[in-house]
Coordinates of N, CA and C in Angstrom, one line a residue:
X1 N 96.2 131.0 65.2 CA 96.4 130.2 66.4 C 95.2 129.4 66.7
X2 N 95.2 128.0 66.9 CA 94.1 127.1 67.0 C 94.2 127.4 68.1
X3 N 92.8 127.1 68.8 CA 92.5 127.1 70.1 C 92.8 125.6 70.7
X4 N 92.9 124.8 70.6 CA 93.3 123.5 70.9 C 94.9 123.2 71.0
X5 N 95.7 124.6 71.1 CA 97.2 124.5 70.4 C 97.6 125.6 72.5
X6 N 96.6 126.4 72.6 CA 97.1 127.1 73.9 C 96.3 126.6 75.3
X7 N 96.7 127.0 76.0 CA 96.4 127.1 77.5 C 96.6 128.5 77.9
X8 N 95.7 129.5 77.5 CA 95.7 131.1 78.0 C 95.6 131.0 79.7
X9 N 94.6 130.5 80.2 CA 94.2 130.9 81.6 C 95.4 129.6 82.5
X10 N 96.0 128.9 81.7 CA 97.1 128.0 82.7 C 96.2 127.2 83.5
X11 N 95.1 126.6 83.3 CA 94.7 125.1 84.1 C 94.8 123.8 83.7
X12 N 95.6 123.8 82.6 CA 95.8 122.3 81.9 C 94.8 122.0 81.5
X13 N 93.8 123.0 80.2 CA 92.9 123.0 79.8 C 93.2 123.9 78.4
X14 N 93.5 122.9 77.1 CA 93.7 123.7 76.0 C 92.6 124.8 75.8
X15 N 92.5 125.4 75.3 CA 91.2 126.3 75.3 C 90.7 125.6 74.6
X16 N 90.5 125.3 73.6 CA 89.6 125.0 72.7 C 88.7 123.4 74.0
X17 N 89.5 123.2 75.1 CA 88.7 122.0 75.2 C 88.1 122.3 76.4
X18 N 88.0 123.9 76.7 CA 87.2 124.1 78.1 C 85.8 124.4 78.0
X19 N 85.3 124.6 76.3 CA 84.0 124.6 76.1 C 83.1 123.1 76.8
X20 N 83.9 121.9 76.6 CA 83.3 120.8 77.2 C 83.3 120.1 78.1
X21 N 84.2 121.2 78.9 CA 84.1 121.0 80.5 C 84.0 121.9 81.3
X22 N 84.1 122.9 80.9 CA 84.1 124.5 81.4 C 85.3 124.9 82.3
X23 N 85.4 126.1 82.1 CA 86.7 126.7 83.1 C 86.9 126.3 84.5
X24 N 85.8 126.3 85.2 CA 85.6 126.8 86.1 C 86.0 125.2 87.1
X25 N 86.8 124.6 87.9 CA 86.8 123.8 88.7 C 85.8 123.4 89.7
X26 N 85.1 124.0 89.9 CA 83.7 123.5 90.5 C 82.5 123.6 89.7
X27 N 82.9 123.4 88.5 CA 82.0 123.4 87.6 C 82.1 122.5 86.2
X28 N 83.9 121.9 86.5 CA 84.5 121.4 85.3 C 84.5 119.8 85.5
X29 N 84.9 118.9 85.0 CA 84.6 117.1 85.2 C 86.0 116.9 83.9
X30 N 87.0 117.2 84.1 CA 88.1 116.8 83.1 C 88.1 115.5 83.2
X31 N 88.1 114.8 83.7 CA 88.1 113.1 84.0 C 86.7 112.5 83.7
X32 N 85.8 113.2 83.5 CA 84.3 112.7 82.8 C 84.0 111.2 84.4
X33 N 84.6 111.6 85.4 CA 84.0 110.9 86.6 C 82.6 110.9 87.2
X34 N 82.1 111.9 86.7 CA 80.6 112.6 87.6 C 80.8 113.5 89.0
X35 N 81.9 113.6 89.4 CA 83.0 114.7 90.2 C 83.6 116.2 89.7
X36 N 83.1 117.0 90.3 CA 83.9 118.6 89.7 C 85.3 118.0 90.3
X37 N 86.1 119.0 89.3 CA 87.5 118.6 89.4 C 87.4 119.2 91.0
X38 N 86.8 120.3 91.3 CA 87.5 121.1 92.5 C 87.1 120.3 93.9
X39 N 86.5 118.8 93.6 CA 86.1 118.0 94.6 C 86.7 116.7 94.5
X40 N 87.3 116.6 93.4 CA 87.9 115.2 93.0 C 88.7 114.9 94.4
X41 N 89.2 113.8 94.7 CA 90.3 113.3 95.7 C 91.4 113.3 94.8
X42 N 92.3 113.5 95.8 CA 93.5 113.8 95.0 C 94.4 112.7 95.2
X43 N 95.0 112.0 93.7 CA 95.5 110.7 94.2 C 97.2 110.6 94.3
X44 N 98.0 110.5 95.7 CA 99.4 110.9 95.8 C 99.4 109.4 95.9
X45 N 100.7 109.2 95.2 CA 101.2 107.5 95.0 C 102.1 107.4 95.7
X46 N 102.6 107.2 97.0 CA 103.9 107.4 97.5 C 105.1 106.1 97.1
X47 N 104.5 105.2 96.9 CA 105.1 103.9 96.5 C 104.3 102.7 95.5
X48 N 104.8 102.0 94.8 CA 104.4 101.7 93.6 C 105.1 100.7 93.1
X49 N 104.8 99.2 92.8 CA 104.8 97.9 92.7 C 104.5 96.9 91.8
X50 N 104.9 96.3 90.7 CA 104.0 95.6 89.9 C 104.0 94.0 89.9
X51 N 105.4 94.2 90.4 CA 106.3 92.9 90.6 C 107.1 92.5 89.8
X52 N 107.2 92.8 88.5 CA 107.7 92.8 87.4 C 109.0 93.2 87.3
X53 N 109.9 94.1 88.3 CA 111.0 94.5 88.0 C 111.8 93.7 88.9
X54 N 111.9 92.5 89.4 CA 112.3 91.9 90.5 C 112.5 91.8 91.7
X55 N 113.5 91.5 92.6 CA 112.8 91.1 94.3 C 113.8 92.3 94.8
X56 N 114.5 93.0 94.2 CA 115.2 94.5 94.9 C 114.1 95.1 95.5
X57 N 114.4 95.8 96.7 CA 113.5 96.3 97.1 C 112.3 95.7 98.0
X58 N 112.9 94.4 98.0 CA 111.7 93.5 99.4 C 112.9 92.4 99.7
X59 N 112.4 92.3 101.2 CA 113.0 91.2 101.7 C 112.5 89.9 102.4
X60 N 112.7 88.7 102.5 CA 111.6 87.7 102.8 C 112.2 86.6 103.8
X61 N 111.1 85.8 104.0 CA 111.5 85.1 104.8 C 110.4 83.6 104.7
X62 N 110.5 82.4 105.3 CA 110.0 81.3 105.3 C 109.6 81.2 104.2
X63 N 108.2 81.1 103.6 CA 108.4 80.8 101.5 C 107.7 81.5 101.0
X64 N 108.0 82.9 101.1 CA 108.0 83.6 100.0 C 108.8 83.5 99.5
X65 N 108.7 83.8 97.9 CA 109.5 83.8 96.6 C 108.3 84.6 95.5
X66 N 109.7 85.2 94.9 CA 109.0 85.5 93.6 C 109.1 84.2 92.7
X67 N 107.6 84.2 91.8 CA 107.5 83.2 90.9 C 107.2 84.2 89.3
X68 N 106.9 83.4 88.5 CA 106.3 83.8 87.4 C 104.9 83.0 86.9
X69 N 104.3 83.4 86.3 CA 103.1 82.5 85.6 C 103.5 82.5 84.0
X70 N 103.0 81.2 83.7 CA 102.8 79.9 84.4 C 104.1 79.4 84.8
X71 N 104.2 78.7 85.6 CA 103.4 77.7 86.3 C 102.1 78.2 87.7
X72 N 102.7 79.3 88.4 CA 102.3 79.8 89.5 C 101.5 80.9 89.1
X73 N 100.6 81.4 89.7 CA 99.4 82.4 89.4 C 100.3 84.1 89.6
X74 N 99.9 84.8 88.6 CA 100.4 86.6 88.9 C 99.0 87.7 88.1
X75 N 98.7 88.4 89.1 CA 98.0 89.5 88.2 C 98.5 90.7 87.5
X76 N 99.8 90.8 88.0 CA 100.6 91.8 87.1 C 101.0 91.3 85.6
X77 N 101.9 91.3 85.4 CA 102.1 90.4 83.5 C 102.3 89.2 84.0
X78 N 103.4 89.3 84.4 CA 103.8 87.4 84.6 C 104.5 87.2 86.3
X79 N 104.5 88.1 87.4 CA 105.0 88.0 88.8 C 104.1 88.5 89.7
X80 N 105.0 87.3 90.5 CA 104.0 87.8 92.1 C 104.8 86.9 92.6
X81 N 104.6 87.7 93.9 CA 105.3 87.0 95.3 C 104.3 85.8 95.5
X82 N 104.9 84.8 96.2 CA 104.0 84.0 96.6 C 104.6 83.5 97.9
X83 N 104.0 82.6 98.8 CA 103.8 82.3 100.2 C 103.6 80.6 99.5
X84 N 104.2 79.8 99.6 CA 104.4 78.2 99.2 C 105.7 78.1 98.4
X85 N 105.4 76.6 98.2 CA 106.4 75.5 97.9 C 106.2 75.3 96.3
X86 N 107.2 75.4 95.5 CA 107.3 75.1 94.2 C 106.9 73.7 93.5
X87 N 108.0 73.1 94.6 CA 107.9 71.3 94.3 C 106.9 70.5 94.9
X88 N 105.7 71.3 95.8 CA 104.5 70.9 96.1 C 103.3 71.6 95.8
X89 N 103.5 72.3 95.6 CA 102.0 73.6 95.1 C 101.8 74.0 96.4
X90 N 102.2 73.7 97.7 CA 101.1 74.2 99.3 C 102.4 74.8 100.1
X91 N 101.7 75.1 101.4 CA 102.8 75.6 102.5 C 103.2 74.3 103.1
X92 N 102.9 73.6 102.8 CA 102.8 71.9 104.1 C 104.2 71.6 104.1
X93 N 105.0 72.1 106.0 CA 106.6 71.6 105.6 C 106.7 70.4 106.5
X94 N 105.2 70.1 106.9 CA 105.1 69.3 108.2 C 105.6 69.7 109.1
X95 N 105.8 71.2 109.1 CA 105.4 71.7 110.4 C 104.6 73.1 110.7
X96 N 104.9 73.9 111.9 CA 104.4 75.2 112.0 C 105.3 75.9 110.6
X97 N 104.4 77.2 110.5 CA 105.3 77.7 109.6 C 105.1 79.2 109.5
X98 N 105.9 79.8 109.2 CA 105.4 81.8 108.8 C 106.7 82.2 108.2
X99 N 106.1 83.4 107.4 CA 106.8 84.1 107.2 C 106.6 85.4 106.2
X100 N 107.5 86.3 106.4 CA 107.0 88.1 105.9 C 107.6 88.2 104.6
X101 N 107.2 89.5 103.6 CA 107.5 90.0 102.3 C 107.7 91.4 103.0
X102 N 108.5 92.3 102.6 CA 108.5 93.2 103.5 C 109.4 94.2 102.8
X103 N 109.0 95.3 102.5 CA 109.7 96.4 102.1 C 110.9 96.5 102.4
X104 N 112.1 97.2 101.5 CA 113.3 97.3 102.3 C 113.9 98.3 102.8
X105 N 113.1 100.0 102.3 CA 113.0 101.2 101.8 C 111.9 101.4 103.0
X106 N 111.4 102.7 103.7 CA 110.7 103.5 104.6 C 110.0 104.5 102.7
X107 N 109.2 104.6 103.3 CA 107.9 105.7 102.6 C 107.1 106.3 103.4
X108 N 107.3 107.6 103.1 CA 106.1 108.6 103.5 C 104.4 109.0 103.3
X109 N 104.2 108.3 104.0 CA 102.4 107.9 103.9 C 102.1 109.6 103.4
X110 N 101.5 109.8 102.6 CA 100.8 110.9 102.0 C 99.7 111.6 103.0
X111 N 99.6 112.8 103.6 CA 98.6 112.9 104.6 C 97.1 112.6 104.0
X112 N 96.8 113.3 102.5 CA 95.6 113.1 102.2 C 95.2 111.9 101.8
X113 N 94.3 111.1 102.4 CA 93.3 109.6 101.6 C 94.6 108.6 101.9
X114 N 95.7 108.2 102.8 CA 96.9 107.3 103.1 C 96.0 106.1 103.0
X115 N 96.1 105.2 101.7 CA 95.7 103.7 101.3 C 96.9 103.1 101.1
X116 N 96.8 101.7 101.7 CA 97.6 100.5 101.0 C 96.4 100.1 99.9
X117 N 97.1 100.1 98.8 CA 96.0 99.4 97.7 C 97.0 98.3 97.1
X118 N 96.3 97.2 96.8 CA 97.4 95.8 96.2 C 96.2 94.4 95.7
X119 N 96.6 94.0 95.1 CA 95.9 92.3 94.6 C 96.2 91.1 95.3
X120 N 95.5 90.3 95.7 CA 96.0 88.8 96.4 C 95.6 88.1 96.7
X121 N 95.7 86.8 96.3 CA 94.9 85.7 95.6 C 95.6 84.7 96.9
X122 N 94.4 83.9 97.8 CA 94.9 82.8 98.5 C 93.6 81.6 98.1
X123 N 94.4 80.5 98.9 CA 94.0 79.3 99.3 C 94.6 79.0 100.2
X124 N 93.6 78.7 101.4 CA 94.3 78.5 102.9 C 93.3 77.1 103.5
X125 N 93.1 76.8 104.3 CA 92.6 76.2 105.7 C 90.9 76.8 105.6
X126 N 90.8 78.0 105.8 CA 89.9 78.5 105.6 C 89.8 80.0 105.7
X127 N 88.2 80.6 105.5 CA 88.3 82.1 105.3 C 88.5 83.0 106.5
X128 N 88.1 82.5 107.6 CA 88.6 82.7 108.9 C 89.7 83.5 109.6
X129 N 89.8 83.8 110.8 CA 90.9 84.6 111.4 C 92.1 83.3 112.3
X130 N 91.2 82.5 112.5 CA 92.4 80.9 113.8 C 93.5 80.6 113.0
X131 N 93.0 80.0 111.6 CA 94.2 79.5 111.1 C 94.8 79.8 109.9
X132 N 95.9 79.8 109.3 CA 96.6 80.2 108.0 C 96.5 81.9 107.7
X133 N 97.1 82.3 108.6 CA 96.8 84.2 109.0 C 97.6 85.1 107.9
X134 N 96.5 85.8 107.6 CA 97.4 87.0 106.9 C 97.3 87.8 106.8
X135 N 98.3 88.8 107.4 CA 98.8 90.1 108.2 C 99.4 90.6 106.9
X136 N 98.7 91.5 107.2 CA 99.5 93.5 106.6 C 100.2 93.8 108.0
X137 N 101.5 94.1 107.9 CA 102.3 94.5 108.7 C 102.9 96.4 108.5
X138 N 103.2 96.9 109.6 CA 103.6 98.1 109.6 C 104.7 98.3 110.2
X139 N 106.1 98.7 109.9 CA 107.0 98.9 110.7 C 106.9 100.8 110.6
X140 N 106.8 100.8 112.4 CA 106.9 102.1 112.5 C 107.7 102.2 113.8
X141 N 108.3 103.0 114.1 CA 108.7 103.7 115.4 C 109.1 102.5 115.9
X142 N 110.5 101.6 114.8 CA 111.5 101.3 115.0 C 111.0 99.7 115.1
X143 N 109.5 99.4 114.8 CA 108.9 97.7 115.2 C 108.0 97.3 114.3
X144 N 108.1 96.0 113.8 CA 107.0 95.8 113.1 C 106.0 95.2 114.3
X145 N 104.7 95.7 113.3 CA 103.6 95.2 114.0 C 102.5 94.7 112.6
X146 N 101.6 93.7 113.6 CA 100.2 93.4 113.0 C 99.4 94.7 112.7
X147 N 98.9 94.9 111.8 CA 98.1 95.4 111.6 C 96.5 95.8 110.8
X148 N 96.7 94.8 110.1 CA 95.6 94.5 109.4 C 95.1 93.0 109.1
X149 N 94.3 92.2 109.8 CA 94.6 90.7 109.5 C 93.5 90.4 107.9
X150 N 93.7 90.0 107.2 CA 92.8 89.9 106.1 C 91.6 88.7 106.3
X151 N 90.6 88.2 106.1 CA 89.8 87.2 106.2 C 88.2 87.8 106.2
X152 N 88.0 86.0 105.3 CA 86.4 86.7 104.9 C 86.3 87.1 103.8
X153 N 87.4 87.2 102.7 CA 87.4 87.4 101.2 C 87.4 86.3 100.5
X154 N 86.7 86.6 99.0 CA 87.0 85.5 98.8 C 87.8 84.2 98.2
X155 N 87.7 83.0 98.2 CA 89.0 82.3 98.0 C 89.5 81.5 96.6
X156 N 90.4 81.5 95.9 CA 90.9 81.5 94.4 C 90.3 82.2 93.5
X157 N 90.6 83.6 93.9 CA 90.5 84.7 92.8 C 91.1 85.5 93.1
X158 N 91.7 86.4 92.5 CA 92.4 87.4 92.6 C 91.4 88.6 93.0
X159 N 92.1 89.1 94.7 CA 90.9 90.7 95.2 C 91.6 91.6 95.2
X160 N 90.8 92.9 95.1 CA 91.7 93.7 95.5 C 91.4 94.5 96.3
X161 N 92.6 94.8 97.6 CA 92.1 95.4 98.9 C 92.7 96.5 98.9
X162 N 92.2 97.5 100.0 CA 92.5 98.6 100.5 C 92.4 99.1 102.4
X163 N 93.4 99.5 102.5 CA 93.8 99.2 103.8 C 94.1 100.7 103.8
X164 N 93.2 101.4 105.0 CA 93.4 102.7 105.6 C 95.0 103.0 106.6
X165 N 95.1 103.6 105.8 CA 96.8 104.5 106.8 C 97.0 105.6 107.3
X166 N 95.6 105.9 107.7 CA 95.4 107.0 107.7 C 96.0 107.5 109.1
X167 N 96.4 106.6 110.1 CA 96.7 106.3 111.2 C 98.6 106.7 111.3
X168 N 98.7 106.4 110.1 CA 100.5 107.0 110.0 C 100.4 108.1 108.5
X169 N 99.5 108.9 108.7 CA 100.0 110.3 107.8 C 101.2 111.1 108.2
X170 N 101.8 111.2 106.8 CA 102.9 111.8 107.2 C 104.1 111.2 107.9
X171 N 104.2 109.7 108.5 CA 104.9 109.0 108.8 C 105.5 108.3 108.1
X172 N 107.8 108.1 108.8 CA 107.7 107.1 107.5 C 107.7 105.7 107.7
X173 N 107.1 104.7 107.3 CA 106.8 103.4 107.6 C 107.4 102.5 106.1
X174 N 107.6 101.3 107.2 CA 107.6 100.1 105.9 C 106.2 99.4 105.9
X175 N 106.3 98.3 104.4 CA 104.5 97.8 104.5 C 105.4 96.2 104.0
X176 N 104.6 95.5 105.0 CA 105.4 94.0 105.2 C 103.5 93.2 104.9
X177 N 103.8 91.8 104.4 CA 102.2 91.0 104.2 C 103.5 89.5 105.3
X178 N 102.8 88.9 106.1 CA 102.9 88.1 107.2 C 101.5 86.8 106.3
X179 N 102.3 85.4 106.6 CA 101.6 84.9 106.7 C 102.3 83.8 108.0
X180 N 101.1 83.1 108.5 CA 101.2 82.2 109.4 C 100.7 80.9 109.4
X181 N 101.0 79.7 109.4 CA 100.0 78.3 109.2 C 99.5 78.4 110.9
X182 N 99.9 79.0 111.7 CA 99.3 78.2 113.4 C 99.6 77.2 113.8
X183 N 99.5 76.3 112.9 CA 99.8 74.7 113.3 C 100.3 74.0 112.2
X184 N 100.4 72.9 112.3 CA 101.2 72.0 111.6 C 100.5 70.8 110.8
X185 N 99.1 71.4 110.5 CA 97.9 70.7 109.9 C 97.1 71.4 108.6
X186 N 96.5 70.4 107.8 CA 95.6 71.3 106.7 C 96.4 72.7 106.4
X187 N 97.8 71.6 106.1 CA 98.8 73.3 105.0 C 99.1 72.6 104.0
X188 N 97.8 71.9 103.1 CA 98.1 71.5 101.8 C 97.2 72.0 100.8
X189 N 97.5 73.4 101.0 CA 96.3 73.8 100.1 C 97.7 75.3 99.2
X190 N 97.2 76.0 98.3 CA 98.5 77.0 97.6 C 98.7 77.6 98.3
X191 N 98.5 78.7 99.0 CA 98.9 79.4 100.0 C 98.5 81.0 99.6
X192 N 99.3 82.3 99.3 CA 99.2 83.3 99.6 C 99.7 84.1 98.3
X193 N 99.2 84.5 97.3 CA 100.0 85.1 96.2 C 99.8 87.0 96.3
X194 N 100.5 88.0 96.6 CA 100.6 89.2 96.1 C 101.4 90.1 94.8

């Protein structure tokens, strides 16, 4: 019997490979992170997105659309939602304008470490909170709301954020991205891609 062939003690640790991490969970690093396993965070995915499998499962409104790249920018292989106009590259409809991407499905925020984690690349008005707004939305207890406005990142690149939920553990919520022009000025710029 090779030792590399069993798991005697049942920790998802062939034997032969606990000599180089050791048995022991507060003493073991299986993931070679610089963290014992018995401290690691434990990562629960409750929901999960690439963009790639199409628009089931989100609903929209003013211009969002799924696009592909090229022509339009995606960090996943070739999709992403975007917030503008095809036949102009901007939001500019000559007038005010908004509108949500928004789950269609309820999820149960995980109680331990509840993150929104996602990628999203804009060009707006500016980095600011007055104009060209973009809201992480939370539908809970039957309403959507504002709840995270983004600004201050930086602008044409692809970031990636993290948004604490820790506020609905255990709750089930939808996760909606809001954008807003304010006004009916300086919306010639791309707009909003997730």
């Amino acid at each position: 019997s090779h030792p590399l062939m069993f798991d005697t003690d049942g920790d998802a640790l062939r034997d032969g490979a606990e000599a180089g991490f050791g048995t022991s969970p507060v003493t073991r690093d299986f993931d070679r992170d610089g963290i014992y396993d018995g401290l690691d965070t434990p990562i629960v995915t409750a929901f999960s997105d690439t963009m790639e499998a199409g628009t089931a499962g989100w609903t929209t409104s003013g211009l969002w659309h799924q696009v592909t790249e090229p022509p339009q920018l995606a960090n996943s292989a070739t999709h992403s939602w975007w917030y503008g106009q095809d036949s102009t590259v901007d939001f500019d409809t000559g007038a005010t304008n908004s509108g949500y991407l928004r789950m269609v499905n309820s999820i149960t925020v995980p109680e331990a470490f509840p993150q929104l984690q996602f990628f999203g690349w804009y060009e707006t008005e500016t980095f600011g909170t007055d104009f060209d707004q973009r809201w992480i939305q939370v539908y809970v207890n039957g309403q959507w709301v504002h709840y995270a406005q983004l600004s201050g990142d930086p602008m044409n690149s692809w970031n990636f954020y993290t948004i604490d939920l820790a506020e609905f553990a255990v709750q089930s919520i939808r996760i909606g991205f809001y954008f807003d022009t304010i006004d009916d000025v300086l919306n010639t710029f791309e707009g909003w891609y997730v």
